Coordinates of C-alpha atoms in Angstrom, one line a residue:
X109 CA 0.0 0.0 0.0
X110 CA 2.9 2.5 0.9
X111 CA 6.0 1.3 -1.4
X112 CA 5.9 4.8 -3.2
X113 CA 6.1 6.1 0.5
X114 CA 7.5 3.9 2.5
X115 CA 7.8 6.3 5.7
X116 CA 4.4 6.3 6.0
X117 CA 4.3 2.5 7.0
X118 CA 7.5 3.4 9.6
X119 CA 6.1 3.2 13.1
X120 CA 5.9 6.5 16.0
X121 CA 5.2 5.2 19.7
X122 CA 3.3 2.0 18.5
X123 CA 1.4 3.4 15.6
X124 CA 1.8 4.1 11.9
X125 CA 3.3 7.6 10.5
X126 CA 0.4 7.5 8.1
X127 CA -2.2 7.1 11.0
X128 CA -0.6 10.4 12.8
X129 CA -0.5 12.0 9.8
X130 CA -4.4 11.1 8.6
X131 CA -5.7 12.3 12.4
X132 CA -3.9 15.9 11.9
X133 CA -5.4 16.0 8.9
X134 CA -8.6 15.3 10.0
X135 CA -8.3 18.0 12.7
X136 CA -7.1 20.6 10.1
X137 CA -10.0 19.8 8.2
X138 CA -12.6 20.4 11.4
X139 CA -10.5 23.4 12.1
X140 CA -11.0 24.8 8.8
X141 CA -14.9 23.9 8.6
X142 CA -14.9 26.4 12.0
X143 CA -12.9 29.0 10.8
X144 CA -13.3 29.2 7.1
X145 CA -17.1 28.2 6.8
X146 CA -18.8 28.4 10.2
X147 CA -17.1 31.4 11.7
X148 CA -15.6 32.8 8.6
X149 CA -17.1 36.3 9.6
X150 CA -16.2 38.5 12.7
X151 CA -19.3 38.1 15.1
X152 CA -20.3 37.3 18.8
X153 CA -20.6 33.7 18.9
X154 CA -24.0 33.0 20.8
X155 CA -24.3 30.8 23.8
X156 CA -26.5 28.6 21.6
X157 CA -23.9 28.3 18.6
X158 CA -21.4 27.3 21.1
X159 CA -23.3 24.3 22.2
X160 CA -24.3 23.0 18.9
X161 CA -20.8 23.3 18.0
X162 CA -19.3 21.5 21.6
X163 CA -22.5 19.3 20.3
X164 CA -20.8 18.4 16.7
X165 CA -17.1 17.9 18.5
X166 CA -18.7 15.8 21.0
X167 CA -20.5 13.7 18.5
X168 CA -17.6 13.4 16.6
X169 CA -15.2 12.6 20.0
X170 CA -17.9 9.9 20.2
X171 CA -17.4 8.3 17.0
X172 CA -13.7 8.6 17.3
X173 CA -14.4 6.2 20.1
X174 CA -16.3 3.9 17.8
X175 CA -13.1 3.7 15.7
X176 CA -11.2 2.9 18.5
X177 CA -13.2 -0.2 19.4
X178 CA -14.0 -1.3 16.2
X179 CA -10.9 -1.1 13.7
X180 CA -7.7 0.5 15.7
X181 CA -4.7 -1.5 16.6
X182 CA -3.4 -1.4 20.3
X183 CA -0.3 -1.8 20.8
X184 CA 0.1 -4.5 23.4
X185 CA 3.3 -3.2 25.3
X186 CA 1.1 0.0 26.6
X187 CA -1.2 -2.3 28.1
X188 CA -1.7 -4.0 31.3
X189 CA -3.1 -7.1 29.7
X190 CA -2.6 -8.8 26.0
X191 CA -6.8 -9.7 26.4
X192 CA -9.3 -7.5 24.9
X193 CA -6.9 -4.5 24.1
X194 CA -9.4 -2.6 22.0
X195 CA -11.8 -3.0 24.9
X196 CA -9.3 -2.0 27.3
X197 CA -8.1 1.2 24.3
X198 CA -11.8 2.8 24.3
X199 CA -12.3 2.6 28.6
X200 CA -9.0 4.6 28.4
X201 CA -9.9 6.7 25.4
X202 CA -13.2 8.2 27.1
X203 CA -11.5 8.1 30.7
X204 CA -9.0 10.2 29.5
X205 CA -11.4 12.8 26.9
X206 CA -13.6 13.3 29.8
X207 CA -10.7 13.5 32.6
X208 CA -9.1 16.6 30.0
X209 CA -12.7 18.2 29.6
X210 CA -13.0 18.7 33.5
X211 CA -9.1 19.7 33.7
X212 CA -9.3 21.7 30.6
X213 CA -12.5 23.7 32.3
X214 CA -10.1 25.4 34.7
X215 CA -9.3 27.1 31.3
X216 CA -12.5 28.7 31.1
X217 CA -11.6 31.0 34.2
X218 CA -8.2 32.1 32.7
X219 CA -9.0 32.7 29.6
X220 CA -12.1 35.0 30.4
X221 CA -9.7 36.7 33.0
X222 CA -7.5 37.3 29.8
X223 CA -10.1 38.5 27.5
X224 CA -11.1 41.0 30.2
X225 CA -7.6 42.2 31.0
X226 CA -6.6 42.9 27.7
X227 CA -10.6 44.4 26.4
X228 CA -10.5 41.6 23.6
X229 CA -14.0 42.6 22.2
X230 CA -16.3 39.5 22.0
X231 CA -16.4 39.6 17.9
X232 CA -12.8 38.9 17.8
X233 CA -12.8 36.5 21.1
X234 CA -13.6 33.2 18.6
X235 CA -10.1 33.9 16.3
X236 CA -8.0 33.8 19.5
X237 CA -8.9 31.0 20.4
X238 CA -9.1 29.3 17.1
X239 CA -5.3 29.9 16.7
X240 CA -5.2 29.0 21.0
X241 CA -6.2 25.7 19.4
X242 CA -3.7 25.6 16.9
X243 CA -1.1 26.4 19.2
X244 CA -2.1 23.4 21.8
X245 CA -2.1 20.7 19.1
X246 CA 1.4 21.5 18.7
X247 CA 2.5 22.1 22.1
X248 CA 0.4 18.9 23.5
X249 CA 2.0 16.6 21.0
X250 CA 5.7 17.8 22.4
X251 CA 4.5 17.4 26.0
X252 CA 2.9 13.7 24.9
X253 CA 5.8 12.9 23.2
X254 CA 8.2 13.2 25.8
X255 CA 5.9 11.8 28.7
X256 CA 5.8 9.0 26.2
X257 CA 9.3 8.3 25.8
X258 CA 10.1 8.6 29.6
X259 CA 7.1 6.9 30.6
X260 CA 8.1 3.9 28.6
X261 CA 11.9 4.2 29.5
X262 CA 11.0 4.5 33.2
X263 CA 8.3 3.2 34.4
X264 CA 8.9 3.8 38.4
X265 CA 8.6 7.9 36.9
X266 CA 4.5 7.0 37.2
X267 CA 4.9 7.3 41.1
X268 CA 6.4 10.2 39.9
X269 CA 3.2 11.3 38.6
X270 CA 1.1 9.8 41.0
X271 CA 2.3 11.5 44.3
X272 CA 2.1 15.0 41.6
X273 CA -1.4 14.5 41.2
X274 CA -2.2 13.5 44.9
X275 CA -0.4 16.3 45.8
X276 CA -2.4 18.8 43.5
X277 CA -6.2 17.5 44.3
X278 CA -5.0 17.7 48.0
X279 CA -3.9 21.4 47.3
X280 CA -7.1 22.1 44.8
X281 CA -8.9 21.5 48.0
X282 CA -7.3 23.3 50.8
X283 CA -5.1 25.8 49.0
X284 CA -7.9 28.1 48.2
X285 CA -7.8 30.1 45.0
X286 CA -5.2 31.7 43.1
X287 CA -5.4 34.4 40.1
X288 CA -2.9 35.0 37.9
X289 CA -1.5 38.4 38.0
X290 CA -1.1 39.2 34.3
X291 CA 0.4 42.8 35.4
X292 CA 3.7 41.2 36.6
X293 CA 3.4 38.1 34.2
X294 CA 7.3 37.6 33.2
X295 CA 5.9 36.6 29.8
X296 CA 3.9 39.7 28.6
X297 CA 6.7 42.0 30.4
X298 CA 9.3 40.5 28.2
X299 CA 7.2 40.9 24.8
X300 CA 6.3 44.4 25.6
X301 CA 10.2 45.2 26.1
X302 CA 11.0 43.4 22.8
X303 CA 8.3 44.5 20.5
X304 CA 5.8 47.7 19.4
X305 CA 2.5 46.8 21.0
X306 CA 0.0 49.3 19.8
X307 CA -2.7 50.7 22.6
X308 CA -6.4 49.3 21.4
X309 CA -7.7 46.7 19.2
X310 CA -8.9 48.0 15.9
X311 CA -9.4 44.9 14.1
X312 CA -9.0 41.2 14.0
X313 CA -5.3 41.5 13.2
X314 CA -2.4 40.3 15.0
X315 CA -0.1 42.2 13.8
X316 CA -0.1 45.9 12.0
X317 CA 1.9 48.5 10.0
X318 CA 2.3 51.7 12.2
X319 CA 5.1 54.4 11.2
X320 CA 8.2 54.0 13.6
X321 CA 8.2 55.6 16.9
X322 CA 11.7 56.5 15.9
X323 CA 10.9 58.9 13.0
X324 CA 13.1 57.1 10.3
X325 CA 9.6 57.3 8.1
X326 CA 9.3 53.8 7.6
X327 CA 6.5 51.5 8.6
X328 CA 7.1 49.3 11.0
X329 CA 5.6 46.1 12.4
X330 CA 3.6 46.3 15.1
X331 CA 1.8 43.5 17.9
X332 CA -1.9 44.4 19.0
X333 CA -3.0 43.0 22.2
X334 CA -4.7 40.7 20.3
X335 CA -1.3 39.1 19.6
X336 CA -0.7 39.5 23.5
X337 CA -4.0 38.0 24.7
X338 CA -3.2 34.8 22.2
X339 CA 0.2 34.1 23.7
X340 CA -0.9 34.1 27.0
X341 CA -3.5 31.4 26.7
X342 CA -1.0 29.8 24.8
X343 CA 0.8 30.4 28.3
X344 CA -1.6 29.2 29.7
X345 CA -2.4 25.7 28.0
X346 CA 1.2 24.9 28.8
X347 CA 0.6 25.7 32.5
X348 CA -2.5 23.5 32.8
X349 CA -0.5 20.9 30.5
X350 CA 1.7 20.4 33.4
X351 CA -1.4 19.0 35.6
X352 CA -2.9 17.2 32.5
X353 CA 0.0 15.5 31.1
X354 CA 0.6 13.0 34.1
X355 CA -2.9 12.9 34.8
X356 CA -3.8 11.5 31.2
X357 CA -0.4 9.1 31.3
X358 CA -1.3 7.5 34.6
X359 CA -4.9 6.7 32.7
X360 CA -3.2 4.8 30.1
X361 CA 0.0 4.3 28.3
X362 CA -0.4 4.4 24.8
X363 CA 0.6 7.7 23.4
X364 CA -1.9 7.7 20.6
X365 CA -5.2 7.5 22.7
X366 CA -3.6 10.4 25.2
X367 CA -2.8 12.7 21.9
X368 CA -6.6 12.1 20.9
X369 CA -8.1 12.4 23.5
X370 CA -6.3 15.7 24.4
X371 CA -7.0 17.4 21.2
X372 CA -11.2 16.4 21.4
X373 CA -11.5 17.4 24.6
X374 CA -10.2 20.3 23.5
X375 CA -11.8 21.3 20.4
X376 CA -15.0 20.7 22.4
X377 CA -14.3 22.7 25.6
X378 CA -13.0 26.1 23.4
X379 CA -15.8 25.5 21.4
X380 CA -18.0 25.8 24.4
X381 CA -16.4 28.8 25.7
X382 CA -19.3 31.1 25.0
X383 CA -21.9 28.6 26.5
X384 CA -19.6 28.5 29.7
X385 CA -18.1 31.8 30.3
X386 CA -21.9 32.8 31.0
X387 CA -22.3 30.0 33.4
X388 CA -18.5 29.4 35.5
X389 CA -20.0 30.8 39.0
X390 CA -22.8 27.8 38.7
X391 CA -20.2 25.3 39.1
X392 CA -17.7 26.8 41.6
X393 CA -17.6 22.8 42.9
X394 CA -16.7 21.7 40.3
X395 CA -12.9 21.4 41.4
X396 CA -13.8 19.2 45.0
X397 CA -14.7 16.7 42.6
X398 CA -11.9 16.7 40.0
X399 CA -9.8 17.0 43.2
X400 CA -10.8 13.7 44.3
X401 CA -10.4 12.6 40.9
X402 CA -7.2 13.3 40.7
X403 CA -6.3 11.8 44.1
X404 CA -7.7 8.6 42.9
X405 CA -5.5 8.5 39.9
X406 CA -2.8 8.7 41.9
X407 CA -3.7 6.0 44.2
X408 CA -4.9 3.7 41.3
X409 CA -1.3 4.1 39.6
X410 CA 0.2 3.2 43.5
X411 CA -2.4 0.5 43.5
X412 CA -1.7 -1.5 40.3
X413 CA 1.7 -0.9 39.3
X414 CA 3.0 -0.9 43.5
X415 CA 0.9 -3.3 45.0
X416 CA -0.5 -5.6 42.8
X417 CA 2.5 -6.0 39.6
X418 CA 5.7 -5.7 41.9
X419 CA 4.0 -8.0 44.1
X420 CA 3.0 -10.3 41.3
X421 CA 6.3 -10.0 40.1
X422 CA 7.6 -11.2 43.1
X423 CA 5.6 -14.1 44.0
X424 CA 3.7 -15.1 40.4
X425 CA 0.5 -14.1 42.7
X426 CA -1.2 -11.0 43.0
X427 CA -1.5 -9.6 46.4
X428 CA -4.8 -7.2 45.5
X429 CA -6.9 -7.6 42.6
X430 CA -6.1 -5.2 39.7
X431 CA -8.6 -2.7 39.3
X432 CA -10.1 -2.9 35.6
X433 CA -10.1 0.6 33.3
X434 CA -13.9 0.9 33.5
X435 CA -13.4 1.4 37.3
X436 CA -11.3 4.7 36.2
X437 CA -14.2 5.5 33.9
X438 CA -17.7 5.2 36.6
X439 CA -15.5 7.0 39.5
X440 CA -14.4 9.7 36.8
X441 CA -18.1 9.7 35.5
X442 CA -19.7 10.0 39.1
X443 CA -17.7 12.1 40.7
X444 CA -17.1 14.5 37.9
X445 CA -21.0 14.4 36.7
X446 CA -21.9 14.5 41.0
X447 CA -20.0 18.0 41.7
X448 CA -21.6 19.4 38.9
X449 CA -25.4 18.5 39.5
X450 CA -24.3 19.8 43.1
X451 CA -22.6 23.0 41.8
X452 CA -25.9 24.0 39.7
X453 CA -28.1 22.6 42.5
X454 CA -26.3 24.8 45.2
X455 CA -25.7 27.8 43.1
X456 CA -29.5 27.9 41.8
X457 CA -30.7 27.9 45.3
X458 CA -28.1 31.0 46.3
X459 CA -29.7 32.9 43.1
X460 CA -33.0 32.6 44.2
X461 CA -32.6 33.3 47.2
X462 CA -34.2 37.3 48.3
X463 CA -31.9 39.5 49.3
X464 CA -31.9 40.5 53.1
X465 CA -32.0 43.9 54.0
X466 CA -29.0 45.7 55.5
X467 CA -29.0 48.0 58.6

């Protein structure tokens, strides 16, 4: 099939070069049905266009999933157990896309703190974060790729990852809230040192021709802030990519089902910005839950490959039963799904609550 290219049948981290290649594609080609036919004019992208288009991407994360069970080709040596690998692939390909969808949603927060700080006008908030996208396929598939290869190499470096995410749920919990401080952000103070950065945003433009603050009478290059506001949620991707990263690898270990299931979760959650950015306060307990999620990542990765493969190892005989993918999936699902329900429950009842009267 591939003797005219015969890199294509070469092998990356388990999987075929041509199989790589044919997914980007595919998410250029839903990239470009958003920007070039869907939102190929400036406008405020309503709350309801934002959930039929989280509504396509889901649907589409879905099928992906399908393809998964039905045709793809685990590679065993990322697997716990040679039996029922494509089984065992799709409980790890949904575990992980709805793990990144409740990490990613942190996102939401920052990135509406951004578009305020820098007076991004809500016409042009939908290109930002169209090239945001962009920017976190690329910088994902470096941060996979290396997890990958260590991952692989050393497999002790899961504890690594597990006390890192016990560690963060226990401080998501009792370490209170932090906000970035996008005044003393190293970052933008470096840019605006190295660069013209003109004062307002007059169009959808990165980047514009202004004569030279010099006076040589030539036109020079300048940034907008709309240039600024896109490299710092590109800042901020990487950021949250640190917490996502490990938290994906200690779902499973085959680097194709963590790229996917990275780059769905999120094309659907920036899709969905405009839907959520309305509604963030409603689920302010949201993070107790991914919290505990994370906690019990950590402790699953302690759990099977501490106590029950060294032990195994050791004695041909498993000292605690090894608990299954789908496991991962339900306590995900529940406690996920539970902390929202709660959130809107609790915040609904706060709304409609009368004001009292002060003295």
């Amino acid at each position: 099939m591939f003797e005219s290219l015969p890199f294509l049948a070469a092998t990356y981290v388990g999987q075929p070069i041509w199989l790589w290649i044919g997914f980007l594609a595919f998410i250029g080609f839903l990239l470009w049905i958003d920007l070039g036919v869907v939102n190929n004019k400036d406008g405020v992208v309503s709350a309801r266009k934002s959930a039929a288009m989280w509504a396509s991407f889901a649907s589409i994360a879905i099928a992906f999933g399908a393809y998964v069970y039905f045709v793809y080709e685990p590679d065993a040596r990322y697997y716990m157990s040679p039996d029922n690998l494509n089984q065992q692939a799709v409980l790890q390909y949904f575990t992980g896309y709805l793990l990144e969808t409740a990490l990613a949603f942190d996102n939401i927060f920052v990135i509406g703190m951004i578009f305020t700080f820098f007076a991004v006008p809500r016409q042009y908030q939908h290109r930002v974060l169209f090239w945001g996208i962009m920017g976190a396929i690329v910088f994902r598939a470096i941060f996979i790729s290396l997890g990958a290869a260590i991952v692989n190499e050393f497999t002790w470096v899961l504890f690594i990852f597990a006390a890192f995410l016990i560690f963060t749920g226990w401080k998501m919990i009792f370490g209170g809230d932090h906000e970035m401080d996008l005044h003393e952000n190293p970052v933008l103070k470096f840019l605006k040192k190295r660069m013209h950065v003109t004062d307002t945003i007059e169009n959808h433009n990165f980047f514009v021709k202004r004569p030279d603050p010099k006076g040589s009478g030539r036109l020079v290059l300048f940034a907008t802030p709309l240039f600024l506001t896109l490299v710092m949620v590109e800042v901020v991707d990487v950021i949250f990519a640190v917490d996502s990263v490990p938290a994906i690898f200690a779902v499973t270990k085959d680097p194709f089902i963590v790229y996917t299931s990275n780059i769905f979760a999120i094309l659907g959650l920036r899709s969905m910005y405009f839907m959520l950015a309305e509604a963030v306060a409603r689920f302010k307990y949201l993070k107790y839950g991914l919290s505990l999620v994370l906690v019990l990542i950590g402790v699953k990765i302690i759990w099977n490959f501490g106590l029950y493969k060294a032990w195994k190892d050791m004695t041909s005989e498993a000292l605690v039963p090894y608990l299954e993918p789908q496991w991962s999936l339900i306590a995900t699902l529940g406690l996920i799904g539970g902390s929202m329900l709660y959130s809107w429950i609790r915040t609904r009842d706060a709304r409609d609550e009368p004001e009292r009267p002060t003295h």
